[in-house]
Coordinates of C-alpha atoms and ligand atoms in Angstrom, one line a residue:
M1 CA 24.7 -11.5 -41.2
E2 CA 26.2 -8.2 -42.2
A3 CA 23.5 -7.5 -44.9
K4 CA 20.5 -9.5 -42.4
L5 CA 21.4 -6.7 -39.5
H6 CA 21.5 -3.7 -41.8
E7 CA 18.8 -5.0 -42.8
L8 CA 17.4 -5.2 -39.1
K9 CA 18.1 -1.5 -38.4
T10 CA 17.3 -0.6 -41.7
R11 CA 13.5 -1.4 -40.8
L12 CA 13.9 -0.4 -36.5
L13 CA 14.8 3.3 -38.5
E14 CA 11.9 3.6 -39.7
I15 CA 9.7 2.1 -36.7
D16 CA 12.0 4.4 -35.0
D17 CA 10.8 7.7 -37.8
L18 CA 6.6 7.1 -37.2
S19 CA 7.6 7.2 -33.2
R20 CA 9.5 10.3 -32.7
A21 CA 7.2 12.1 -35.8
G22 CA 4.2 10.5 -33.5
A23 CA 6.9 12.2 -30.1
V24 CA 6.6 15.2 -32.1
L25 CA 2.4 15.8 -32.8
N26 CA 1.9 14.9 -29.3
W27 CA 4.6 18.0 -28.1
D28 CA 2.7 20.4 -30.2
Q29 CA -0.5 19.2 -29.4
S30 CA 1.0 19.8 -25.1
T31 CA 2.4 23.4 -26.2
Y32 CA 1.0 25.0 -29.1
M33 CA -2.2 23.0 -31.0
P34 CA -5.7 25.4 -30.7
P35 CA -8.2 23.3 -29.8
G36 CA -9.4 23.3 -33.2
G37 CA -6.7 21.1 -34.0
A38 CA -7.5 18.0 -31.1
E39 CA -9.5 14.9 -33.1
A40 CA -7.8 15.9 -36.6
R41 CA -4.7 14.9 -34.1
A42 CA -5.9 12.6 -32.2
R43 CA -6.4 10.5 -35.2
Q44 CA -3.3 11.2 -36.6
M45 CA -1.9 10.1 -34.0
S46 CA -3.5 6.5 -33.7
T47 CA -2.6 6.3 -37.3
L48 CA 1.9 6.8 -36.7
G49 CA 0.8 4.5 -33.4
R50 CA -0.3 1.9 -36.1
L51 CA 2.1 1.9 -38.7
A52 CA 4.9 1.5 -36.2
H53 CA 3.2 -0.9 -34.4
E54 CA 2.5 -3.6 -37.5
K55 CA 5.2 -2.9 -38.7
F56 CA 7.5 -3.9 -35.8
T57 CA 5.1 -6.9 -35.5
D58 CA 6.0 -7.8 -38.9
P59 CA 7.3 -11.5 -38.8
A60 CA 9.8 -10.7 -40.5
I61 CA 11.4 -9.5 -37.8
G62 CA 10.6 -11.9 -36.1
K63 CA 11.9 -13.7 -38.4
L64 CA 15.7 -11.3 -38.7
L65 CA 16.2 -11.9 -34.7
D66 CA 15.9 -15.6 -35.3
D67 CA 18.4 -15.7 -37.9
L68 CA 20.1 -13.3 -36.5
R69 CA 20.7 -15.1 -32.7
A70 CA 23.5 -17.3 -33.1
Y71 CA 25.7 -14.5 -34.4
G72 CA 24.2 -12.0 -31.4
E73 CA 25.6 -14.8 -28.5
S74 CA 28.8 -14.7 -30.2
L75 CA 29.9 -11.6 -29.5
P76 CA 31.0 -9.3 -26.7
Y77 CA 27.0 -9.1 -24.1
E78 CA 27.1 -5.0 -24.2
S79 CA 28.8 -4.3 -27.7
D80 CA 26.5 -2.3 -29.5
D81 CA 25.2 -4.6 -31.6
A82 CA 24.6 -7.7 -29.5
S83 CA 22.8 -5.2 -27.1
L84 CA 20.3 -4.5 -29.8
I85 CA 19.6 -8.2 -31.2
R86 CA 18.5 -9.1 -27.0
V87 CA 16.8 -5.5 -26.7
T88 CA 15.0 -5.7 -29.5
R89 CA 14.0 -9.0 -29.2
R90 CA 12.8 -8.3 -26.3
E91 CA 10.3 -5.7 -27.3
Y92 CA 9.7 -8.0 -30.0
E93 CA 8.0 -10.8 -27.6
R94 CA 6.4 -8.4 -26.0
S95 CA 4.6 -6.8 -28.9
T96 CA 3.6 -9.7 -30.3
Q97 CA 2.7 -11.8 -27.4
I98 CA -0.6 -9.0 -27.3
P99 CA -3.6 -9.7 -29.0
S100 CA -4.3 -6.0 -31.6
T101 CA -7.2 -5.9 -31.0
L102 CA -6.5 -5.7 -27.1
V103 CA -3.8 -2.7 -27.8
A104 CA -6.9 -0.9 -29.8
E105 CA -9.3 -2.0 -26.6
L106 CA -7.2 -0.7 -24.5
S107 CA -5.6 2.5 -26.5
N108 CA -9.9 2.9 -27.0
H109 CA -10.8 2.8 -23.4
A110 CA -8.0 4.3 -22.1
S111 CA -8.4 7.6 -24.2
T112 CA -12.6 7.2 -23.1
T113 CA -11.5 7.0 -19.8
Y114 CA -8.7 10.2 -19.7
Q115 CA -12.0 12.4 -20.7
A116 CA -13.9 11.2 -18.5
W117 CA -11.4 11.5 -16.3
T118 CA -10.9 15.8 -17.4
E119 CA -14.8 16.1 -16.3
A120 CA -14.9 13.8 -13.3
R121 CA -12.5 14.9 -11.2
P122 CA -13.4 18.5 -10.8
D123 CA -16.8 17.4 -10.7
N124 CA -15.6 14.8 -7.5
D125 CA -17.7 12.5 -8.9
F126 CA -16.2 9.0 -9.2
N127 CA -19.6 7.0 -9.5
R128 CA -19.4 8.4 -13.2
L129 CA -15.8 6.9 -13.4
R130 CA -16.3 3.2 -12.1
P131 CA -17.6 1.8 -14.4
M132 CA -15.2 2.6 -16.3
L133 CA -12.6 2.2 -14.2
E134 CA -13.6 -1.7 -13.1
K135 CA -13.4 -2.8 -17.0
T136 CA -9.5 -0.9 -17.3
L137 CA -8.8 -3.6 -14.4
D138 CA -10.0 -6.6 -16.7
L139 CA -8.4 -5.4 -19.4
S140 CA -5.5 -4.7 -17.3
R141 CA -5.8 -8.7 -16.2
Q142 CA -6.2 -10.0 -19.6
Y143 CA -3.1 -7.8 -20.1
A144 CA -1.1 -9.2 -18.0
E145 CA -2.2 -12.3 -18.3
C146 CA -0.9 -12.8 -22.0
F147 CA 2.4 -12.8 -20.3
P148 CA 1.7 -16.3 -18.4
G149 CA 4.2 -17.8 -15.8
Y150 CA 4.7 -15.2 -13.5
E151 CA 4.6 -15.6 -9.7
H152 CA 2.4 -12.0 -8.7
I153 CA -0.3 -10.8 -11.6
A154 CA 1.2 -7.6 -11.6
D155 CA 4.7 -8.4 -12.3
P156 CA 4.3 -8.4 -16.2
L157 CA 2.7 -5.3 -15.9
I158 CA 5.9 -4.1 -13.4
D159 CA 8.1 -5.4 -16.4
F160 CA 6.3 -2.8 -18.9
S161 CA 8.4 0.1 -17.0
D162 CA 10.7 -1.7 -14.9
F163 CA 12.5 -5.1 -16.4
G164 CA 13.4 -7.2 -14.7
M165 CA 11.5 -6.1 -11.0
K166 CA 9.0 -8.0 -9.7
A167 CA 5.8 -7.2 -7.5
S168 CA 7.7 -9.0 -4.6
S169 CA 11.3 -7.9 -5.0
V170 CA 9.4 -4.0 -5.0
R171 CA 7.3 -5.1 -2.3
Q172 CA 10.0 -5.7 0.2
V173 CA 12.1 -2.1 -0.7
F174 CA 9.1 -1.0 -0.4
A175 CA 8.7 -2.6 3.4
D176 CA 12.9 -1.7 4.4
L177 CA 11.8 1.8 2.9
R178 CA 9.4 2.3 4.7
Q179 CA 10.7 1.5 7.9
A180 CA 12.8 4.0 8.2
L181 CA 10.6 6.5 6.4
V182 CA 8.7 6.0 9.1
P183 CA 9.7 7.4 12.3
L184 CA 11.3 9.9 10.6
V185 CA 8.3 11.8 9.6
Q186 CA 7.3 11.3 12.5
A187 CA 10.1 13.0 13.9
I188 CA 10.1 15.9 11.4
T189 CA 6.8 16.7 11.4
S190 CA 6.3 17.3 15.6
Q191 CA 7.9 20.1 15.4
E192 CA 7.2 23.2 14.8
V193 CA 5.7 24.0 10.8
V194 CA 8.9 25.2 8.7
D195 CA 7.5 28.1 6.8
D196 CA 7.3 28.8 3.3
S197 CA 6.1 32.0 2.8
C198 CA 8.7 33.7 1.1
L199 CA 8.5 30.8 -1.7
K200 CA 4.1 32.3 -2.0
Q201 CA 5.5 35.9 -3.2
F202 CA 4.6 37.6 -6.5
Y203 CA 7.3 36.8 -8.6
P204 CA 6.8 37.4 -12.3
E205 CA 7.3 34.3 -15.3
D206 CA 9.8 35.5 -17.1
Q207 CA 12.1 36.2 -14.9
Q208 CA 11.2 32.9 -13.2
K209 CA 12.4 31.0 -16.7
A210 CA 15.8 32.5 -17.2
F211 CA 16.4 31.2 -13.7
G212 CA 15.8 27.8 -14.5
E213 CA 17.2 27.9 -18.3
M214 CA 20.3 29.6 -16.9
V215 CA 20.3 26.8 -13.9
I216 CA 20.3 24.2 -15.9
K217 CA 22.5 25.5 -18.4
R218 CA 25.4 24.8 -15.7
Y219 CA 24.1 21.1 -15.2
G220 CA 24.8 20.9 -19.2
Y221 CA 21.3 20.4 -20.5
D222 CA 21.5 21.5 -24.1
F223 CA 19.7 24.3 -25.4
N224 CA 21.5 23.9 -29.0
R225 CA 20.3 20.0 -28.8
G226 CA 16.9 20.3 -27.3
R227 CA 14.8 23.5 -26.1
Q228 CA 11.9 24.7 -23.2
D229 CA 8.0 25.0 -23.8
K230 CA 5.6 25.6 -21.1
T231 CA 2.3 22.8 -20.5
H232 CA 0.4 22.1 -17.8
H233 CA 1.5 19.2 -17.3
P234 CA 5.4 18.8 -16.9
F235 CA 7.3 16.7 -19.5
E236 CA 10.2 15.2 -21.5
T237 CA 10.2 14.0 -24.5
K238 CA 13.2 12.7 -27.4
L239 CA 12.2 13.7 -30.9
S240 CA 16.3 12.2 -31.4
L241 CA 19.3 12.9 -29.8
G242 CA 19.5 16.2 -31.4
D243 CA 15.7 17.4 -30.1
V244 CA 15.2 16.2 -26.7
R245 CA 13.2 18.6 -25.6
I246 CA 11.0 19.9 -21.6
T247 CA 8.0 21.5 -21.1
T248 CA 7.5 23.5 -17.9
R249 CA 4.7 25.4 -15.7
F250 CA 4.9 28.3 -13.7
Q251 CA 3.0 29.8 -11.2
D252 CA 2.8 33.1 -10.5
H253 CA 3.0 33.2 -6.3
D254 CA 5.1 29.8 -6.2
L255 CA 8.3 30.0 -7.6
G256 CA 9.2 26.0 -6.6
D257 CA 6.4 25.8 -8.8
G258 CA 8.5 25.6 -12.0
L259 CA 11.6 26.7 -11.1
F260 CA 11.6 22.0 -10.1
S261 CA 9.8 21.2 -12.4
T262 CA 12.4 22.7 -15.1
L263 CA 15.5 21.1 -12.4
H264 CA 13.3 17.5 -12.8
E265 CA 12.4 17.7 -16.5
S266 CA 16.4 18.7 -16.7
G267 CA 17.4 15.3 -15.7
H268 CA 15.1 13.1 -18.0
A269 CA 16.7 15.2 -21.0
M270 CA 20.4 14.7 -19.9
Y271 CA 19.9 11.2 -20.0
E272 CA 18.0 11.5 -23.2
Q273 CA 21.3 14.3 -23.9
G274 CA 23.4 11.7 -23.2
V275 CA 23.0 8.0 -25.0
S276 CA 25.5 7.0 -27.1
P277 CA 24.8 8.2 -31.0
A278 CA 25.9 4.8 -32.2
L279 CA 22.2 3.8 -30.5
E280 CA 20.4 6.4 -32.2
G281 CA 16.8 5.1 -34.2
T282 CA 17.1 2.2 -32.6
P283 CA 15.1 0.4 -28.7
L284 CA 18.9 1.3 -27.5
A285 CA 18.7 4.9 -27.9
N286 CA 17.0 5.7 -24.7
G287 CA 16.6 5.8 -21.1
T288 CA 16.6 2.0 -20.0
S289 CA 13.8 2.2 -17.3
A290 CA 11.2 4.0 -14.5
G291 CA 12.9 3.7 -12.4
V292 CA 16.4 4.8 -14.0
H293 CA 14.6 7.8 -15.5
E294 CA 13.2 8.7 -12.2
S295 CA 16.4 8.6 -10.4
Q296 CA 17.8 11.4 -13.0
S297 CA 15.6 14.0 -12.7
R298 CA 15.1 13.0 -8.8
L299 CA 18.9 13.7 -8.7
W300 CA 19.4 17.4 -10.4
E301 CA 16.1 18.2 -9.0
N302 CA 16.9 17.3 -5.5
V303 CA 19.7 16.0 -4.3
V304 CA 21.2 19.0 -6.7
G305 CA 18.5 21.5 -6.6
R306 CA 17.9 21.5 -3.4
S307 CA 21.0 20.7 -1.7
R308 CA 22.4 23.8 0.6
G309 CA 26.0 23.8 -1.7
F310 CA 23.7 24.4 -4.3
W311 CA 22.3 27.1 -2.1
E312 CA 25.5 28.9 -1.5
H313 CA 26.3 29.1 -5.0
F314 CA 23.0 29.9 -6.3
Y315 CA 21.5 31.9 -4.0
P316 CA 22.5 35.6 -4.6
Q317 CA 22.2 35.4 -8.1
L318 CA 18.6 34.4 -6.9
Q319 CA 18.4 37.0 -5.2
M320 CA 19.3 39.3 -7.7
T321 CA 17.0 38.5 -9.9
F322 CA 14.1 38.5 -7.2
P323 CA 15.6 41.5 -4.7
E324 CA 12.1 43.1 -3.6
Q325 CA 11.3 39.4 -3.0
L326 CA 13.7 37.9 -1.4
G327 CA 16.4 40.7 -0.9
K328 CA 16.1 40.2 3.2
V329 CA 15.3 36.7 3.3
S330 CA 18.3 34.7 4.2
L331 CA 19.9 31.9 2.6
D332 CA 18.7 29.4 6.2
T333 CA 15.4 30.4 5.4
F334 CA 15.1 29.7 1.7
Y335 CA 17.1 26.2 2.1
R336 CA 14.2 25.7 5.0
A337 CA 11.4 26.4 2.8
I338 CA 12.4 24.6 -0.3
N339 CA 13.3 21.6 1.7
K340 CA 9.8 22.1 4.2
V341 CA 8.8 19.0 5.4
Q342 CA 4.7 18.4 5.7
R343 CA 2.3 16.2 5.5
S344 CA -0.2 16.6 3.1
L345 CA -2.7 14.8 0.4
I346 CA -1.6 14.5 -2.9
R347 CA 1.3 13.0 -4.6
V348 CA 2.7 15.4 -6.7
D349 CA 2.9 18.3 -3.9
A350 CA 5.2 16.0 -1.5
D351 CA 8.4 16.9 -0.1
E352 CA 11.0 14.5 -0.7
V353 CA 10.7 12.5 3.0
T354 CA 6.5 12.1 3.0
Y355 CA 7.2 11.6 -1.0
N356 CA 7.9 8.2 -0.9
L357 CA 5.1 6.4 1.3
H358 CA 2.1 8.4 -1.8
V359 CA 3.6 5.9 -3.9
M360 CA 3.7 3.0 -1.8
I361 CA -0.1 3.2 -1.2
R362 CA -0.5 3.1 -5.2
F363 CA 1.2 0.4 -5.4
D364 CA -0.4 -1.0 -2.2
L365 CA -4.4 -0.6 -4.0
E366 CA -3.1 -2.5 -7.3
L367 CA -1.5 -4.7 -6.5
Q368 CA -5.0 -5.4 -4.6
M369 CA -7.0 -5.0 -7.2
L370 CA -5.4 -7.4 -9.1
E371 CA -5.2 -10.0 -6.6
G372 CA -9.4 -8.9 -6.7
S373 CA -9.2 -8.6 -3.3
L374 CA -9.9 -4.8 -3.5
S375 CA -12.8 -4.2 -5.6
I376 CA -13.4 -0.6 -7.4
R377 CA -16.6 -0.7 -5.8
D378 CA -14.4 0.1 -2.7
L379 CA -11.6 1.8 -3.5
P380 CA -12.3 5.1 -2.8
E381 CA -12.4 3.6 0.5
A382 CA -9.6 2.0 0.0
W383 CA -7.7 4.7 -0.1
Q384 CA -9.3 6.7 2.5
A385 CA -8.3 4.2 4.5
R386 CA -5.2 4.0 3.5
Y387 CA -4.2 8.1 4.0
E388 CA -5.1 8.1 7.6
S389 CA -3.2 5.8 8.7
D390 CA 0.4 6.2 6.8
L391 CA -0.3 9.7 6.6
G392 CA -2.5 10.4 9.1
M393 CA -4.1 12.8 7.3
A394 CA -8.2 11.9 5.2
A395 CA -9.0 13.7 1.6
P396 CA -12.3 15.7 2.3
D397 CA -13.2 15.1 -0.7
D398 CA -12.4 12.6 -4.1
R399 CA -10.7 14.7 -6.2
N400 CA -8.4 15.9 -3.4
G401 CA -8.4 11.2 -2.6
V402 CA -8.2 9.0 -5.5
L403 CA -9.6 11.1 -7.8
Q404 CA -6.1 13.2 -7.9
D405 CA -3.4 11.2 -10.3
V406 CA -4.1 10.6 -14.2
H407 CA -1.9 7.1 -13.5
W408 CA -5.3 4.7 -13.0
Y409 CA -7.7 6.7 -15.6
G410 CA -5.2 7.2 -19.1
G411 CA -3.5 4.0 -19.4
I412 CA -3.9 0.9 -17.2
I413 CA -3.9 -0.4 -13.6
G414 CA -0.4 -1.9 -12.4
G415 CA 3.0 -1.5 -12.9
V416 CA 2.6 2.4 -13.0
F417 CA 3.5 3.4 -9.3
Q418 CA 6.7 2.2 -8.1
G419 CA 9.1 3.4 -10.8
Y420 CA 8.8 7.1 -9.1
T421 CA 10.4 5.7 -5.5
L422 CA 12.4 3.1 -7.3
G423 CA 14.0 6.1 -9.3
N424 CA 14.4 8.4 -5.5
V425 CA 16.4 5.2 -4.3
M426 CA 18.6 5.0 -7.3
S427 CA 19.3 8.8 -7.4
G428 CA 21.1 8.3 -3.5
L429 CA 22.5 4.9 -4.6
F430 CA 24.0 6.5 -7.7
Y431 CA 25.0 9.4 -6.1
S432 CA 26.6 7.8 -3.0
H433 CA 29.3 5.5 -6.0
A434 CA 29.8 9.1 -7.7
L435 CA 31.0 10.3 -4.2
Q436 CA 33.3 7.4 -3.9
A437 CA 34.8 7.7 -7.2
H438 CA 35.4 11.6 -6.4
P439 CA 34.3 13.2 -3.8
E440 CA 35.1 16.9 -4.5
I441 CA 31.8 17.2 -6.5
P442 CA 30.3 19.2 -3.2
A443 CA 32.8 21.2 -3.6
E444 CA 32.2 22.0 -7.3
I445 CA 28.9 21.4 -7.3
A446 CA 28.9 24.3 -3.8
Q447 CA 30.9 26.6 -7.3
G448 CA 27.9 26.2 -9.7
E449 CA 29.8 23.3 -11.2
F450 CA 28.6 20.0 -12.6
S451 CA 30.8 18.1 -14.9
T452 CA 32.6 16.0 -13.1
L453 CA 29.3 14.3 -11.3
H454 CA 27.7 14.9 -15.1
A455 CA 30.8 13.4 -16.7
W456 CA 30.2 10.6 -14.5
M457 CA 26.4 10.3 -14.4
K458 CA 27.3 10.2 -18.9
N459 CA 29.9 7.3 -18.4
N460 CA 27.9 5.1 -16.5
I461 CA 24.8 5.4 -17.6
Y462 CA 23.8 8.1 -20.0
Q463 CA 26.2 7.1 -22.5
H464 CA 24.5 3.3 -22.6
G465 CA 21.1 3.6 -23.3
S466 CA 19.0 0.7 -22.5
K467 CA 21.6 -1.9 -23.6
F468 CA 21.3 -3.7 -20.0
T469 CA 18.4 -3.6 -17.7
A470 CA 18.3 -2.0 -13.8
P471 CA 19.4 -4.7 -12.2
E472 CA 22.6 -5.0 -15.1
L473 CA 22.7 -1.7 -14.6
L474 CA 23.1 -1.5 -10.8
E475 CA 25.2 -4.5 -11.2
R476 CA 27.6 -2.4 -13.2
V477 CA 27.7 0.2 -11.6
T478 CA 27.8 -0.3 -7.8
G479 CA 28.4 -3.5 -7.3
G480 CA 25.1 -5.4 -6.6
P481 CA 21.5 -5.1 -6.7
L482 CA 19.3 -2.2 -5.1
R483 CA 20.2 -1.0 -1.6
I484 CA 18.0 1.5 -0.2
E485 CA 21.1 2.7 2.4
P486 CA 22.6 5.5 1.1
Y487 CA 19.3 6.7 0.1
I488 CA 18.2 6.1 4.1
Q489 CA 21.7 7.5 4.6
Y490 CA 21.4 11.1 2.9
L491 CA 17.5 12.0 3.4
Q492 CA 18.2 11.1 7.6
G493 CA 22.1 13.1 6.8
K494 CA 19.5 16.1 5.7
Y495 CA 17.1 16.0 7.9
G496 CA 18.5 14.8 11.0
E497 CA 20.9 18.5 9.7
I498 CA 17.5 21.3 9.2
Y499 CA 15.1 20.2 12.0
K500 CA 17.6 18.9 14.3
L501 CA 16.8 15.8 15.0
Ligands
ZN1 ZN1 9.7 12.5 -13.5

């Protein structure tokens, strides 16, 4: 068994090397690569991806997993080796169940569609994308059909990013959340609109960057095992556990954009930096699901980074960094500005309170498309109708409507949006448990001190990588399934105070 386990780990390490090399190429493409490199880079990344996929779906891996199954089950469930055998088997079965021809077809189709979307969105031309999107829907259904026995056709697709969740369980969470959010949004938006002009002054980029990096260093993001660079669409990427990078962007006249993007990505990165080194080079050395990953980015961006305590400590430093812009702006004015709530059309610019309504619209439309009750032809109209009924606004055009998010135009339809809201809900839940264990955390945050909170997250969540599924992790950490109450209480408490509800 020792020898077989060793062989499995050796093979997985080689596959991981190929995947991480692909991640380096991808990072470089999004940061420093000159445009002339695009064509060769696409080919190089696809070669590495294909090699990694071939090696992972090699029947020899299946044989090793079969031989190791009984051994794995004889070990304690949470041991590294038992988890490795269990999780690798799950991913192996998933990868071998999808024909490689379908993988290749979807990957080619996704890159063609993405290219077309980059031009069609500025041109506001949904019709040009319609035939492509129809094919995406067809391929997405074929993908789901590779996993028969589902309850809802979206379930296998939800599994890809949030393993263990189903359309029915997500629907239930979303319905409960909606009941609490709609009255809160109504109460807030019936009040006078908050003035956030203090954030829209000229802010030199170098100082924005230095301030954000000072904050995330204090959070515990380790620059010896990471770095931050500029890109168009911020992201976090793991090149190894010793090299977890983030990217951000800055706008001269919007202080919040760059700063909160840095805080957000640092949360994703601290999760990956906190994975136990013993898991390096295996499928366990990743965050466990889209939802849990997003819980960490949202925690450090919003629950901590937009809290009053946080700014009681950091605002004087921000004022010293930008004396002309903020010298005469009070902490209260600034705090209200960074927490401004308003009905809006664009998901990525939405505030904490309305954000989840944007996600629910997309999730519901995805389910309807997969079920066949909504055709691609009718999608733009359905989108508009939902924005009018849910947010009381209609987009002036598709560019600010159905064309705004890349997800459907660069991948599959189904399972790609729920993780954002699950992450928000989990951020409130995990934070409430950290507070139960350490009631001193808010006072520490107000001193610019984050080590207790960071250590709690690391011990309870980060170190395990993907040993546990999200439902298993929730059970271990919170003693039960996903609950929305702590998140709702967090929102009601914070915004009730800001808006004096
Ligand atoms: Zn994120």
